[in-house]
GROMACS .gro file of C-alpha atoms in nm:
model
  331
    1MET     CA    1   0.476  -5.148  12.504
    2PRO     CA    2   0.669  -5.474  12.446
    3LYS     CA    3   0.605  -5.772  12.668
    4PRO     CA    4   0.820  -5.777  12.981
    5GLY     CA    5   1.144  -5.967  12.937
    6TYR     CA    6   1.166  -5.895  12.585
    7ARG     CA    7   0.580  -8.373  11.776
    8GLU     CA    8   0.318  -8.358  11.526
    9LEU     CA    9  -0.019  -8.408  11.696
   10GLN     CA   10  -0.302  -8.550  11.486
   11PRO     CA   11  -0.654  -8.485  11.622
   12SER     CA   12  -0.862  -8.801  11.645
   13ASN     CA   13  -1.169  -8.858  11.433
   14GLU     CA   14  -1.376  -8.760  11.736
   15ILE     CA   15  -1.273  -8.396  11.683
   16ALA     CA   16  -1.546  -8.396  11.417
   17ARG     CA   17  -1.796  -8.410  11.706
   18PHE     CA   18  -1.661  -8.085  11.848
   19THR     CA   19  -1.952  -7.875  11.970
   20ASN     CA   20  -1.988  -7.497  12.007
   21ARG     CA   21  -1.712  -7.287  12.171
   22ASP     CA   22  -1.797  -7.037  11.896
   23ASP     CA   23  -1.697  -6.736  12.106
   24GLN     CA   24  -1.353  -6.880  12.183
   25ARG     CA   25  -1.295  -6.980  11.821
   26ALA     CA   26  -1.399  -6.634  11.698
   27LEU     CA   27  -1.160  -6.474  11.948
   28PHE     CA   28  -0.877  -6.696  11.826
   29ARG     CA   29  -0.944  -6.604  11.463
   30ARG     CA   30  -0.952  -6.234  11.551
   31LEU     CA   31  -0.614  -6.251  11.724
   32LEU     CA   32  -0.475  -6.466  11.444
   33ASN     CA   33  -0.562  -6.193  11.194
   34SER     CA   34  -0.448  -5.904  11.412
   35ALA     CA   35  -0.221  -5.643  11.258
   36THR     CA   36  -0.050  -5.590  11.594
   37GLU     CA   37   0.130  -5.825  11.830
   38PRO     CA   38  -0.140  -6.031  12.008
   39PRO     CA   39  -0.168  -6.096  12.383
   40VAL     CA   40  -0.133  -6.439  12.542
   41LEU     CA   41  -0.467  -6.615  12.502
   42MET     CA   42  -0.541  -6.818  12.816
   43PHE     CA   43  -0.831  -7.062  12.862
   44TYR     CA   44  -0.872  -7.185  13.221
   45GLY     CA   45  -1.122  -7.386  13.422
   46VAL     CA   46  -1.180  -7.711  13.608
   47GLY     CA   47  -1.038  -8.031  13.465
   48GLY     CA   48  -1.248  -8.212  13.209
   49ASN     CA   49  -1.429  -7.908  13.070
   50GLY     CA   50  -1.285  -7.948  12.722
   51LYS     CA   51  -0.984  -7.713  12.724
   52SER     CA   52  -0.752  -7.963  12.556
   53TRP     CA   53  -1.019  -8.044  12.300
   54LEU     CA   54  -1.057  -7.671  12.232
   55LEU     CA   55  -0.684  -7.628  12.174
   56LYS     CA   56  -0.676  -7.921  11.933
   57LYS     CA   57  -0.972  -7.777  11.746
   58LEU     CA   58  -0.805  -7.435  11.724
   59ARG     CA   59  -0.490  -7.596  11.591
   60GLN     CA   60  -0.694  -7.784  11.334
   61GLU     CA   61  -0.850  -7.453  11.226
   62THR     CA   62  -0.517  -7.271  11.199
   63PRO     CA   63  -0.448  -7.192  10.830
   64ALA     CA   64  -0.189  -7.415  10.667
   65ALA     CA   65   0.023  -7.110  10.584
   66ILE     CA   66   0.077  -7.046  10.957
   67PRO     CA   67   0.288  -7.320  11.123
   68SER     CA   68   0.207  -7.423  11.478
   69ALA     CA   69   0.360  -7.616  11.767
   70PHE     CA   70   0.167  -7.803  12.037
   71LEU     CA   71   0.324  -7.889  12.374
   72ASP     CA   72   0.127  -8.086  12.635
   73PHE     CA   73   0.283  -8.063  12.981
   74ASP     CA   74   0.070  -8.348  13.115
   75VAL     CA   75   0.287  -8.609  13.288
   76PRO     CA   76   0.121  -8.919  13.132
   77ALA     CA   77   0.168  -8.755  12.790
   78GLY     CA   78   0.542  -8.725  12.853
   79GLY     CA   79   0.527  -8.351  12.908
   80GLN     CA   80   0.743  -8.364  13.220
   81ARG     CA   81   1.056  -8.362  13.003
   82PHE     CA   82   0.954  -8.019  12.870
   83VAL     CA   83   0.903  -7.896  13.227
   84LEU     CA   84   1.241  -8.015  13.354
   85ASP     CA   85   1.438  -7.952  13.034
   86PRO     CA   86   1.336  -7.625  12.862
   87ALA     CA   87   1.597  -7.691  12.589
   88ALA     CA   88   1.399  -8.001  12.489
   89ALA     CA   89   1.082  -7.792  12.477
   90LEU     CA   90   1.249  -7.532  12.255
   91TYR     CA   91   1.382  -7.806  12.026
   92GLU     CA   92   1.032  -7.955  12.001
   93ILE     CA   93   0.890  -7.613  11.909
   94ARG     CA   94   1.161  -7.567  11.645
   95HIS     CA   95   1.100  -7.918  11.511
   96GLN     CA   96   0.721  -7.877  11.486
   97LEU     CA   97   0.739  -7.534  11.325
   98GLY     CA   98   0.967  -7.688  11.063
   99ARG     CA   99   1.153  -7.373  10.958
  100PRO     CA  100   1.533  -7.327  10.924
  101ALA     CA  101   1.701  -7.232  11.251
  102PRO     CA  102   2.080  -7.267  11.197
  103HIS     CA  103   2.191  -7.056  11.497
  104PHE     CA  104   1.965  -7.249  11.733
  105ASP     CA  105   2.056  -7.586  11.580
  106LEU     CA  106   2.428  -7.534  11.631
  107ALA     CA  107   2.378  -7.398  11.984
  108PHE     CA  108   2.146  -7.686  12.077
  109ALA     CA  109   2.393  -7.945  11.948
  110MET     CA  110   2.680  -7.777  12.135
  111LEU     CA  111   2.469  -7.772  12.453
  112ARG     CA  112   2.395  -8.144  12.425
  113HIS     CA  113   2.763  -8.212  12.355
  114LYS     CA  114   2.870  -8.024  12.669
  115GLN     CA  115   2.601  -8.199  12.871
  116GLY     CA  116   2.731  -8.535  12.753
  117VAL     CA  117   2.406  -8.637  12.584
  118PRO     CA  118   2.504  -8.925  12.350
  119ASN     CA  119   2.250  -8.867  12.074
  120ASP     CA  120   1.922  -8.708  11.979
  121SER     CA  121   1.630  -8.787  11.753
  122ASP     CA  122   1.747  -8.618  11.432
  123PRO     CA  123   2.030  -8.780  11.230
  124TRP     CA  124   2.200  -8.446  11.167
  125ILE     CA  125   2.235  -8.389  11.543
  126VAL     CA  126   2.387  -8.735  11.588
  127GLU     CA  127   2.644  -8.656  11.318
  128LEU     CA  128   2.719  -8.311  11.457
  129LEU     CA  129   2.762  -8.447  11.809
  130ALA     CA  130   3.001  -8.706  11.673
  131ASP     CA  131   3.204  -8.434  11.500
  132LEU     CA  132   3.210  -8.225  11.815
  133ALA     CA  133   3.318  -8.523  12.023
  134SER     CA  134   3.598  -8.616  11.782
  135SER     CA  135   3.747  -8.266  11.760
  136VAL     CA  136   4.086  -8.226  11.926
  137PRO     CA  137   4.062  -8.062  12.271
  138GLY     CA  138   4.213  -7.715  12.268
  139ALA     CA  139   4.223  -7.701  11.891
  140GLY     CA  140   3.880  -7.542  11.862
  141PHE     CA  141   3.598  -7.633  11.632
  142THR     CA  142   3.521  -7.489  11.290
  143LEU     CA  143   3.232  -7.542  11.055
  144LYS     CA  144   3.472  -7.615  10.769
  145ARG     CA  145   3.539  -7.967  10.893
  146LEU     CA  146   3.173  -8.067  10.873
  147SER     CA  147   3.022  -8.275  10.594
  148ARG     CA  148   2.836  -8.106  10.310
  149PRO     CA  149   2.490  -8.209  10.439
  150LEU     CA  150   2.568  -8.057  10.778
  151LEU     CA  151   2.705  -7.742  10.619
  152ALA     CA  152   2.386  -7.711  10.417
  153HIS     CA  153   2.180  -7.760  10.733
  154LEU     CA  154   2.374  -7.489  10.916
  155LYS     CA  155   2.383  -7.252  10.618
  156GLY     CA  156   2.385  -6.890  10.730
  157THR     CA  157   2.555  -6.958  11.063
  158PRO     CA  158   2.845  -6.716  11.129
  159PRO     CA  159   3.176  -6.910  11.151
  160GLN     CA  160   3.264  -6.738  11.476
  161LEU     CA  161   2.949  -6.869  11.645
  162ALA     CA  162   3.098  -7.219  11.672
  163ARG     CA  163   3.406  -7.078  11.846
  164GLU     CA  164   3.196  -6.864  12.080
  165LEU     CA  165   2.976  -7.158  12.175
  166ARG     CA  166   3.280  -7.373  12.243
  167THR     CA  167   3.393  -7.129  12.514
  168MET     CA  168   3.051  -7.089  12.677
  169THR     CA  169   2.918  -7.290  12.971
  170THR     CA  170   2.606  -7.504  12.945
  171GLN     CA  171   2.414  -7.245  13.148
  172GLU     CA  172   2.527  -6.962  12.920
  173ILE     CA  173   2.422  -7.154  12.609
  174GLY     CA  174   2.091  -7.254  12.767
  175ASP     CA  175   2.015  -6.891  12.854
  176LYS     CA  176   2.066  -6.786  12.491
  177LEU     CA  177   1.875  -7.066  12.318
  178ILE     CA  178   1.554  -6.862  12.311
  179ASP     CA  179   1.740  -6.568  12.157
  180TYR     CA  180   1.891  -6.789  11.885
  181LEU     CA  181   1.558  -6.953  11.805
  182ALA     CA  182   1.368  -6.622  11.799
  183GLU     CA  183   1.630  -6.470  11.568
  184ASP     CA  184   1.619  -6.767  11.331
  185LEU     CA  185   1.240  -6.791  11.316
  186ARG     CA  186   1.200  -6.417  11.269
  187GLU     CA  187   1.419  -6.462  10.962
  188SER     CA  188   1.270  -6.785  10.823
  189LEU     CA  189   0.895  -6.761  10.892
  190GLU     CA  190   0.682  -6.630  10.609
  191THR     CA  191   0.538  -6.281  10.647
  192HIS     CA  192   0.169  -6.210  10.584
  193LEU     CA  193   0.045  -5.868  10.474
  194HIS     CA  194  -0.124  -5.677  10.758
  195HIS     CA  195  -0.089  -5.978  10.989
  196ALA     CA  196   0.150  -5.981  11.285
  197VAL     CA  197   0.108  -6.352  11.359
  198ARG     CA  198   0.340  -6.582  11.162
  199ALA     CA  199   0.322  -6.888  11.393
  200VAL     CA  200   0.106  -7.023  11.677
  201LEU     CA  201   0.223  -7.191  11.999
  202PHE     CA  202  -0.022  -7.409  12.192
  203PHE     CA  203   0.064  -7.497  12.555
  204ASP     CA  204  -0.174  -7.748  12.715
  205THR     CA  205  -0.215  -7.869  13.078
  206PHE     CA  206  -0.018  -7.567  13.199
  207GLU     CA  207  -0.087  -7.642  13.566
  208ALA     CA  208   0.157  -7.936  13.534
  209VAL     CA  209   0.449  -7.695  13.490
  210CYS     CA  210   0.441  -7.600  13.858
  211ALA     CA  211   0.290  -7.920  13.995
  212GLY     CA  212   0.427  -8.004  14.340
  213LEU     CA  213   0.576  -7.658  14.400
  214GLN     CA  214   0.427  -7.469  14.694
  215ASN     CA  215   0.663  -7.170  14.693
  216GLU     CA  216   0.550  -6.886  14.465
  217GLU     CA  217   0.906  -6.790  14.380
  218GLN     CA  218   0.984  -7.146  14.272
  219GLN     CA  219   0.673  -7.145  14.056
  220ARG     CA  220   0.776  -6.815  13.899
  221LEU     CA  221   1.120  -6.950  13.816
  222ARG     CA  222   0.975  -7.274  13.673
  223GLU     CA  223   0.754  -7.072  13.436
  224GLN     CA  224   1.026  -6.824  13.343
  225TRP     CA  225   1.129  -6.989  13.017
  226VAL     CA  226   0.767  -6.983  12.896
  227ARG     CA  227   0.741  -6.611  12.971
  228ASP     CA  228   1.071  -6.557  12.788
  229VAL     CA  229   0.940  -6.744  12.483
  230VAL     CA  230   0.619  -6.537  12.480
  231ALA     CA  231   0.810  -6.213  12.529
  232ASN     CA  232   1.062  -6.275  12.252
  233PHE     CA  233   0.843  -6.456  11.998
  234ASP     CA  234   0.667  -6.134  11.897
  235PHE     CA  235   0.572  -6.301  11.569
  236ALA     CA  236   0.371  -6.580  11.740
  237LEU     CA  237   0.029  -6.609  11.900
  238THR     CA  238   0.056  -6.812  12.221
  239VAL     CA  239  -0.253  -7.003  12.336
  240VAL     CA  240  -0.244  -7.162  12.683
  241ALA     CA  241  -0.488  -7.398  12.855
  242GLY     CA  242  -0.481  -7.492  13.222
  243GLN     CA  243  -0.685  -7.517  13.538
  244ASN     CA  244  -0.570  -7.183  13.682
  245ARG     CA  245  -0.540  -6.826  13.562
  246LEU     CA  246  -0.193  -6.701  13.476
  247THR     CA  247  -0.056  -6.481  13.755
  248TRP     CA  248   0.235  -6.326  13.567
  249ASP     CA  249   0.092  -5.977  13.621
  250GLU     CA  250   0.109  -6.018  13.999
  251ALA     CA  251   0.489  -6.032  13.992
  252ASP     CA  252   0.520  -5.781  13.707
  253CYS     CA  253   0.224  -5.548  13.650
  254ASN     CA  254   0.341  -5.482  13.292
  255TRP     CA  255   0.205  -5.825  13.196
  256ALA     CA  256  -0.150  -5.706  13.267
  257ASP     CA  257  -0.183  -5.558  12.918
  258HIS     CA  258  -0.058  -5.877  12.754
  259LEU     CA  259  -0.287  -6.142  12.909
  260ASP     CA  260  -0.631  -6.220  12.767
  261GLN     CA  261  -0.782  -6.483  13.000
  262HIS     CA  262  -1.115  -6.662  12.967
  263LEU     CA  263  -1.297  -6.907  13.194
  264ILE     CA  264  -1.408  -7.227  13.019
  265GLY     CA  265  -1.729  -7.369  13.166
  266GLY     CA  266  -1.947  -7.664  13.077
  267LEU     CA  267  -2.161  -7.689  12.765
  268SER     CA  268  -2.515  -7.551  12.743
  269GLU     CA  269  -2.799  -7.803  12.720
  270THR     CA  270  -2.842  -7.729  12.350
  271ASP     CA  271  -2.478  -7.794  12.275
  272ALA     CA  272  -2.462  -8.099  12.504
  273ARG     CA  273  -2.758  -8.256  12.323
  274ARG     CA  274  -2.600  -8.167  11.990
  275PHE     CA  275  -2.286  -8.354  12.092
  276LEU     CA  276  -2.481  -8.660  12.210
  277ALA     CA  277  -2.692  -8.659  11.897
  278GLY     CA  278  -2.371  -8.660  11.696
  279CYS     CA  279  -2.283  -8.979  11.885
  280GLU     CA  280  -2.616  -9.128  11.771
  281ILE     CA  281  -2.766  -9.120  12.122
  282GLY     CA  282  -3.145  -9.078  12.142
  283LEU     CA  283  -3.347  -8.845  12.366
  284GLU     CA  284  -3.418  -9.096  12.647
  285LEU     CA  285  -3.049  -9.176  12.695
  286GLN     CA  286  -2.965  -8.808  12.651
  287ASP     CA  287  -3.187  -8.716  12.947
  288ALA     CA  288  -3.011  -8.972  13.168
  289ILE     CA  289  -2.666  -8.856  13.058
  290LEU     CA  290  -2.750  -8.489  13.110
  291ALA     CA  291  -2.866  -8.565  13.464
  292THR     CA  292  -2.526  -8.722  13.529
  293ALA     CA  293  -2.316  -8.453  13.358
  294LYS     CA  294  -2.490  -8.146  13.501
  295GLU     CA  295  -2.251  -7.938  13.710
  296THR     CA  296  -2.376  -7.860  14.060
  297ASP     CA  297  -2.271  -7.494  14.043
  298GLY     CA  298  -2.490  -7.423  13.743
  299GLY     CA  299  -2.194  -7.406  13.506
  300GLY     CA  300  -2.355  -7.623  13.240
  301TYR     CA  301  -2.278  -7.983  13.149
  302HIS     CA  302  -1.933  -8.124  13.220
  303CYS     CA  303  -1.757  -8.219  12.895
  304TYR     CA  304  -1.558  -8.512  13.031
  305SER     CA  305  -1.872  -8.665  13.186
  306LEU     CA  306  -2.056  -8.630  12.856
  307GLY     CA  307  -1.771  -8.799  12.672
  308LEU     CA  308  -1.742  -9.077  12.931
  309CYS     CA  309  -2.113  -9.159  12.903
  310ALA     CA  310  -2.091  -9.151  12.523
  311ASP     CA  311  -1.802  -9.399  12.545
  312ILE     CA  312  -2.011  -9.627  12.769
  313VAL     CA  313  -2.296  -9.624  12.519
  314ALA     CA  314  -2.058  -9.702  12.232
  315ALA     CA  315  -1.896  -9.987  12.429
  316GLU     CA  316  -2.234 -10.142  12.512
  317ARG     CA  317  -2.347 -10.120  12.151
  318ARG     CA  318  -2.030 -10.294  12.035
  319LYS     CA  319  -2.140 -10.583  12.258
  320GLY     CA  320  -2.473 -10.590  12.075
  321GLN     CA  321  -2.687 -10.445  12.352
  322GLU     CA  322  -2.856 -10.109  12.405
  323PRO     CA  323  -2.779  -9.952  12.746
  324LEU     CA  324  -3.066  -9.869  12.981
  325PRO     CA  325  -3.111  -9.505  13.088
  326GLU     CA  326  -3.083  -9.593  13.459
  327THR     CA  327  -2.735  -9.742  13.405
  328LEU     CA  328  -2.612  -9.396  13.303
  329GLN     CA  329  -2.751  -9.212  13.604
  330PHE     CA  330  -2.460  -9.176  13.843
  331ARG     CA  331  -2.246  -8.901  13.987
   0.00000   0.00000   0.00000
């Protein structure tokens, strides 16, 4: 049964200290190598338990032959523009995957032209917007008048698409952007024998998508474009991280078979000590840090607390002094 509704990130050097999460990584690899369309892989749990770190590690472990896109919806990271402008999110996905998408490119440029957006990040869009803006009103727009570089960029685009887009409203174009991008990527992404997955989408800090919305219907509408991407990108594995479980199956029970959700808890003591040892922290300081990072509900050792204490130790050592265990015992 089909699913209902049919910027390059560089991990820091600290990703080398990544500890455990072997079960989650094995699950990701299994879905990545699946011969059938995979479900949405969701990792959820309290903030600071290493979900973002896990997603970055999974992206790092994705084979080079499978392109990926990483969107972080966190407000400080600038993710609010993806929340409020799904077209920008789709363009970012297209840009990061780095595969030809002529139908989407023309539609996106026409949408920005109709919205009155003066320019965009890619030079070809700036040139295309200029051509669109300079065309005579009522005379239509044809691909023939474009420069050779633009024609090469839009190679494979039906000539009538430009005329159709010119007559469409911004809402009509926006509603079809996902269809254009899915069609283009299905054509341009490399196929892999006995593997359904040809690309991976990572969505981080997913709770930020509906932040501030109390009404469930408003939340459903805010998330709709993400569900549409997942439903129509049947060639992609979508991996989501957030504080809460996805509730898509509550509004549409058909989603129940397409969601694979896993709670992310704190690290075990063995893995927490392994992480601290990798930061060159001895047993006495480890004991103090573990007392601070231990979760009260028995869920292990909180990843953010471990990292914060490791940062404190590193900062003190840069000053030429070794921190005392009691200075790291706090809640």
